[in-house]
Amino acid sequence: MTRTLAFPAAAPEAAVEYFGAELGFEVDPDDLVQDLEAGRTNGYLIVETRAPEAFAHARIPGAINLPYRDLTPETTAHLDRDLVYVCYCESTVCNAATKGALKLAELGFQVKRLSGGITGWIAAGYPVEGDKVQGGQAEGGKAGGIHCAC
């Protein structure tokens, strides 16, 4: 028996349910950048959930900053409840996006999380803006200097 098959694969019906549900929770950088480049921004808003300093350093163009620690009924009262909020943070080793998405969902908002965070976004070569950005790329197109800051 191989280690790969030590646990049997799920039945196709179970896999459809599981992976279909997973896609309801996340969006990948490629899909998001294709929408942004095509001007398809209706129905969602990109949300940086780390601290304002991190947002100022480098962010996805068009994103707003809603630090997860500050999400309350009062601080979110101005948000459109008909939108889906796509939350991101530093990377897969930072959980600020998960915490932000959880708080927004608890407050009644529809949410998704961006896979890979801003470091995944930058690693893919996608544009960023902020005070540490030159020519649309953070620090020579690398994720160096980006940190959790949550």
Backbone as numpy.savetxt, mean C-alpha at the origin, in Angstrom:
# Nx Ny Nz CAx CAy CAz Cx Cy Cz
8.72 -38.51 -0.45 7.86 -37.31 -0.45 8.75 -36.08 -0.45
8.43 -35.15 -1.28 9.18 -33.89 -1.33 8.68 -32.96 -0.22
9.53 -32.03 0.17 9.12 -31.02 1.15 8.01 -30.15 0.54
8.10 -29.93 -0.75 7.12 -29.10 -1.44 5.72 -29.69 -1.36
5.65 -31.01 -1.40 4.34 -31.67 -1.39 4.04 -32.35 -0.06
4.80 -32.03 0.99 4.55 -32.63 2.31 3.14 -32.33 2.79
2.63 -31.18 2.40 1.24 -30.82 2.67 0.54 -30.76 1.33
-0.51 -31.51 1.13 -1.15 -31.54 -0.18 -1.72 -30.19 -0.57
-1.71 -29.94 -1.87 -2.31 -28.71 -2.38 -3.81 -28.73 -2.10
-4.34 -27.55 -1.92 -5.78 -27.43 -1.68 -6.54 -27.81 -2.95
-7.78 -28.19 -2.77 -8.65 -28.48 -3.91 -8.81 -27.19 -4.72
-8.98 -27.31 -6.04 -9.12 -26.12 -6.87 -10.20 -25.16 -6.37
-11.32 -25.68 -5.90 -12.40 -24.82 -5.42 -11.94 -24.00 -4.21
-11.19 -24.64 -3.31 -10.68 -23.94 -2.13 -9.64 -22.91 -2.54
-8.81 -23.24 -3.53 -7.80 -22.31 -4.01 -8.45 -21.08 -4.64
-9.52 -21.28 -5.41 -10.23 -20.15 -6.01 -10.76 -19.24 -4.92
-11.36 -19.80 -3.89 -11.90 -18.99 -2.80 -10.79 -18.23 -2.07
-9.72 -18.94 -1.74 -8.61 -18.33 -0.99 -7.93 -17.22 -1.79
-7.49 -17.53 -3.01 -6.75 -16.54 -3.79 -7.64 -15.40 -4.27
-8.90 -15.69 -4.52 -9.84 -14.62 -4.86 -10.01 -13.65 -3.71
-10.11 -14.19 -2.50 -10.23 -13.34 -1.31 -8.95 -12.53 -1.10
-7.80 -13.16 -1.32 -6.53 -12.46 -1.13 -6.43 -11.24 -2.04
-6.88 -11.37 -3.27 -6.83 -10.25 -4.20 -7.79 -9.12 -3.81
-8.78 -9.43 -3.00 -9.67 -8.41 -2.48 -9.02 -7.55 -1.40
-7.89 -8.04 -0.89 -7.19 -7.33 0.18 -5.95 -6.58 -0.28
-5.39 -6.96 -1.42 -4.15 -6.35 -1.86 -4.18 -5.97 -3.34
-3.33 -4.99 -3.67 -3.08 -4.61 -5.05 -1.56 -4.60 -5.21
-1.08 -4.99 -6.38 0.37 -4.97 -6.56 0.80 -3.67 -7.23
2.08 -3.31 -7.09 2.56 -2.05 -7.66 2.35 -1.95 -9.17
2.49 -3.06 -9.90 2.32 -3.01 -11.35 0.91 -2.59 -11.74
-0.09 -3.17 -11.09 -1.48 -2.80 -11.40 -1.74 -1.34 -11.05
-1.23 -0.90 -9.90 -1.47 0.48 -9.47 -0.79 1.46 -10.41
0.45 1.22 -10.77 1.14 2.17 -11.65 0.49 2.21 -13.02
0.01 1.07 -13.52 -0.68 1.09 -14.81 -1.94 1.94 -14.75
-2.68 1.85 -13.64 -3.86 2.70 -13.47 -3.46 4.17 -13.40
-2.44 4.48 -12.62 -2.01 5.87 -12.48 -1.55 6.44 -13.82
-0.74 5.68 -14.55 -0.24 6.15 -15.85 -1.36 6.34 -16.86
-2.41 5.55 -16.75 -3.55 5.67 -17.67 -4.58 6.68 -17.19
-4.33 7.28 -16.02 -5.28 8.25 -15.48 -6.51 7.63 -14.88
-6.46 6.33 -14.60 -7.60 5.64 -13.99 -7.47 5.72 -12.47
-7.94 6.82 -11.92 -7.82 7.03 -10.48 -9.17 7.15 -9.79
-10.25 6.94 -10.53 -11.58 7.01 -9.93 -11.82 5.79 -9.04
-12.40 6.03 -7.88 -12.82 4.95 -7.02 -11.85 4.57 -5.92
-10.64 5.11 -5.96 -9.68 4.79 -4.90 -8.78 5.98 -4.60
-8.14 5.90 -3.45 -7.18 6.92 -3.03 -6.00 6.20 -2.40
-4.79 6.62 -2.73 -3.58 6.01 -2.19 -3.24 6.70 -0.87
-2.98 5.88 0.16 -2.75 6.41 1.50 -1.43 5.91 2.08
-0.55 6.83 2.38 0.69 6.54 3.10 0.34 6.54 4.59
0.58 5.43 5.27 0.14 5.30 6.66 1.27 5.48 7.67
2.47 5.84 7.20 3.57 6.10 8.13 3.52 7.54 8.62
4.50 7.93 9.39 4.59 9.27 9.97 4.78 10.33 8.88
4.41 11.57 9.18 4.56 12.65 8.20 5.99 12.82 7.69
6.99 12.56 8.53 8.38 12.70 8.07 8.69 11.73 6.94
8.19 10.52 7.05 8.39 9.51 6.01 7.67 9.92 4.73
6.47 10.44 4.87 5.69 10.92 3.73 6.42 12.05 3.02
7.03 12.97 3.78 7.76 14.08 3.20 9.00 13.60 2.46
9.63 12.55 2.96 10.87 12.03 2.39 10.66 11.49 0.98
9.71 10.57 0.83 9.42 9.98 -0.48 8.04 9.35 -0.42
7.25 9.60 -1.45 5.88 9.07 -1.47 5.46 8.79 -2.91
4.44 7.98 -3.03 3.86 7.69 -4.33 3.09 8.94 -4.79
3.31 9.39 -6.02 2.60 10.58 -6.49 1.08 10.44 -6.32
0.48 11.47 -5.77 -0.96 11.49 -5.56 -1.41 10.93 -4.23
-0.49 10.34 -3.47 -0.85 9.77 -2.17 -1.13 10.88 -1.16
-1.96 10.53 -0.19 -2.18 11.40 0.96 -1.58 10.73 2.18
-1.31 11.49 3.20 -0.72 10.95 4.42 -1.77 10.88 5.52
-2.04 9.65 5.97 -2.92 9.40 7.10 -2.18 8.45 8.04
-1.33 8.97 8.93 -0.60 8.09 9.83 -1.57 7.22 10.62
-1.31 5.92 10.65 -2.25 5.00 11.28 -2.49 5.34 12.75
-1.51 5.89 13.42 -1.67 6.23 14.85 -2.70 7.33 15.07
-2.96 8.11 14.03 -3.85 9.27 14.15 -5.26 9.02 13.60
-5.55 7.81 13.17 -6.85 7.54 12.55 -7.94 7.39 13.62
-8.88 8.32 13.59 -10.01 8.33 14.52 -11.25 8.75 13.74
-12.42 8.61 14.33 -13.62 9.12 13.64 -13.49 10.61 13.28
-12.84 11.38 14.14 -12.70 12.81 13.89 -11.72 13.10 12.76
-10.57 12.40 12.74 -9.56 12.69 11.71 -9.93 12.13 10.35
-10.91 11.26 10.30 -11.33 10.67 9.02 -12.70 11.17 8.57
-13.28 12.09 9.32 -14.64 12.56 9.01 -14.74 13.17 7.61
-13.66 13.75 7.11 -13.66 14.40 5.80 -13.49 13.43 4.63
-13.18 12.17 4.91 -12.90 11.20 3.85 -14.18 10.70 3.18
-14.08 10.44 1.91 -15.19 9.94 1.10 -15.38 8.45 1.36
-16.49 8.06 1.90 -16.74 6.66 2.23 -17.08 5.80 1.01
-17.19 6.42 -0.16 -17.44 5.65 -1.37 -16.15 5.19 -2.05
-15.00 5.67 -1.56 -13.71 5.29 -2.15 -13.13 4.06 -1.46
-12.20 3.41 -2.16 -11.37 2.35 -1.57 -10.04 3.01 -1.24
-9.56 2.80 -0.03 -8.31 3.39 0.43 -7.20 2.35 0.33
-6.23 2.62 -0.57 -5.11 1.71 -0.80 -3.97 2.16 0.10
-3.74 1.41 1.16 -2.75 1.77 2.18 -1.39 1.17 1.86
-0.34 1.97 2.10 1.01 1.44 1.97 1.88 2.02 3.07
3.00 1.32 3.29 3.98 1.78 4.27 5.36 1.55 3.66
6.34 1.19 4.50 7.72 1.07 4.04 7.94 -0.18 3.19
7.55 -1.35 3.69 7.83 -2.60 2.97 7.04 -3.74 3.61
7.40 -4.94 3.22 6.75 -6.11 3.81 7.18 -6.35 5.25
8.24 -5.70 5.70 8.68 -5.87 7.08 8.15 -4.76 8.00
7.34 -3.90 7.46 6.68 -2.84 8.22 5.18 -3.14 8.17
4.50 -2.98 9.29 3.07 -3.28 9.26 2.19 -2.05 9.45
2.72 -0.87 9.17 1.91 0.34 9.28 0.74 0.33 8.30
0.93 -0.24 7.11 -0.17 -0.33 6.15 -1.27 -1.24 6.67
-0.87 -2.35 7.28 -1.85 -3.27 7.85 -2.60 -2.60 8.99
-1.87 -1.90 9.86 -2.51 -1.21 10.98 -3.43 -0.10 10.48
-3.00 0.63 9.46 -3.84 1.68 8.90 -5.08 1.12 8.23
-4.91 0.05 7.46 -6.06 -0.57 6.80 -7.04 -1.11 7.84
-6.52 -1.71 8.90 -7.39 -2.22 9.96 -8.18 -1.09 10.60
-7.51 0.00 10.95 -8.22 1.12 11.58 -9.27 1.72 10.65
-8.91 1.89 9.39 -9.89 2.44 8.44 -11.08 1.50 8.29
-10.81 0.20 8.20 -11.91 -0.77 8.09 -12.79 -0.74 9.34
-12.17 -0.62 10.50 -12.94 -0.52 11.74 -13.83 0.71 11.75
-13.39 1.75 11.04 -14.16 2.99 10.94 -15.17 2.96 9.79
-15.25 1.83 9.11 -16.27 1.66 8.07 -15.82 1.95 6.65
-14.52 2.08 6.42 -14.00 2.36 5.08 -13.60 1.07 4.38
-13.71 1.08 3.04 -13.22 -0.03 2.23 -11.72 0.16 2.02
-10.95 -0.92 2.17 -9.50 -0.79 2.12 -8.86 -1.93 1.32
-7.66 -1.63 0.83 -6.74 -2.61 0.27 -5.35 -2.19 0.74
-4.41 -3.12 0.62 -3.02 -2.82 0.97 -2.18 -2.98 -0.29
-1.20 -2.08 -0.46 -0.27 -2.16 -1.58 0.84 -3.14 -1.23
0.98 -4.19 -2.02 2.03 -5.18 -1.80 3.41 -4.54 -1.90
4.28 -4.84 -0.96 5.67 -4.40 -1.03 5.96 -3.01 -0.52
4.94 -2.21 -0.26 5.17 -0.86 0.24 5.95 0.01 -0.73
6.43 1.13 -0.20 7.14 2.07 -1.07 8.50 1.53 -1.50
9.12 0.67 -0.70 10.41 0.11 -1.14 10.21 -0.82 -2.34
9.13 -1.58 -2.35 8.81 -2.40 -3.52 8.50 -1.55 -4.73
7.80 -0.45 -4.49 7.45 0.51 -5.54 8.72 1.09 -6.16
9.64 1.53 -5.31 10.90 2.13 -5.78 11.76 1.08 -6.47
11.83 -0.13 -5.91 12.63 -1.20 -6.51 12.15 -1.54 -7.91
10.86 -1.37 -8.16 10.31 -1.63 -9.49 10.58 -0.47 -10.45
11.16 0.63 -9.93 11.51 1.77 -10.78 10.39 2.76 -11.00
9.36 2.69 -10.17 8.22 3.59 -10.33 8.49 4.95 -9.71
7.84 6.00 -10.21 8.14 7.36 -9.75 7.69 7.63 -8.32
8.46 8.49 -7.68 8.13 8.96 -6.34 8.33 10.46 -6.31
7.75 11.08 -5.30 7.95 12.50 -5.08 8.27 12.72 -3.61
8.89 13.84 -3.30 9.23 14.14 -1.92 10.53 14.92 -1.84
10.92 15.28 -0.61 12.09 16.13 -0.43 13.42 15.40 -0.63
13.42 14.08 -0.72 14.64 13.31 -0.97 14.63 12.68 -2.36
13.87 13.29 -3.27 13.69 12.73 -4.60 14.32 13.66 -5.63
15.02 13.04 -6.58 15.58 13.79 -7.70 15.16 13.11 -8.98
14.55 13.84 -9.87 14.15 13.28 -11.16 13.14 12.16 -11.07
12.29 12.18 -10.05 11.25 11.18 -9.91 11.69 9.89 -9.24
12.98 9.81 -8.82 13.48 8.60 -8.17 14.13 8.97 -6.84
13.88 8.15 -5.83 14.48 8.37 -4.52 15.91 7.85 -4.53
16.84 8.70 -4.15 18.24 8.33 -3.97 18.75 7.40 -5.06
18.75 7.90 -6.28 19.28 7.13 -7.40 18.43 5.95 -7.81
17.14 5.98 -7.48 16.25 4.90 -7.87 16.26 3.74 -6.91
16.97 3.87 -5.80 17.02 2.78 -4.82 16.21 3.16 -3.60
15.89 2.17 -2.80 15.06 2.40 -1.62 15.89 2.82 -0.41
17.19 3.03 -0.59 18.04 3.44 0.51 17.52 4.67 1.19
17.58 4.70 2.52 17.10 5.84 3.27 15.63 5.77 3.61
14.88 4.89 2.98 13.47 4.71 3.31 13.44 3.79 4.53
12.71 4.18 5.54 12.62 3.34 6.73 11.19 3.36 7.26
10.96 2.49 8.20 9.62 2.25 8.71 8.93 3.55 9.18
9.51 4.27 10.09 8.99 5.56 10.56 7.53 5.50 11.01
7.12 4.39 11.53 5.74 4.31 12.00 5.71 4.27 13.51
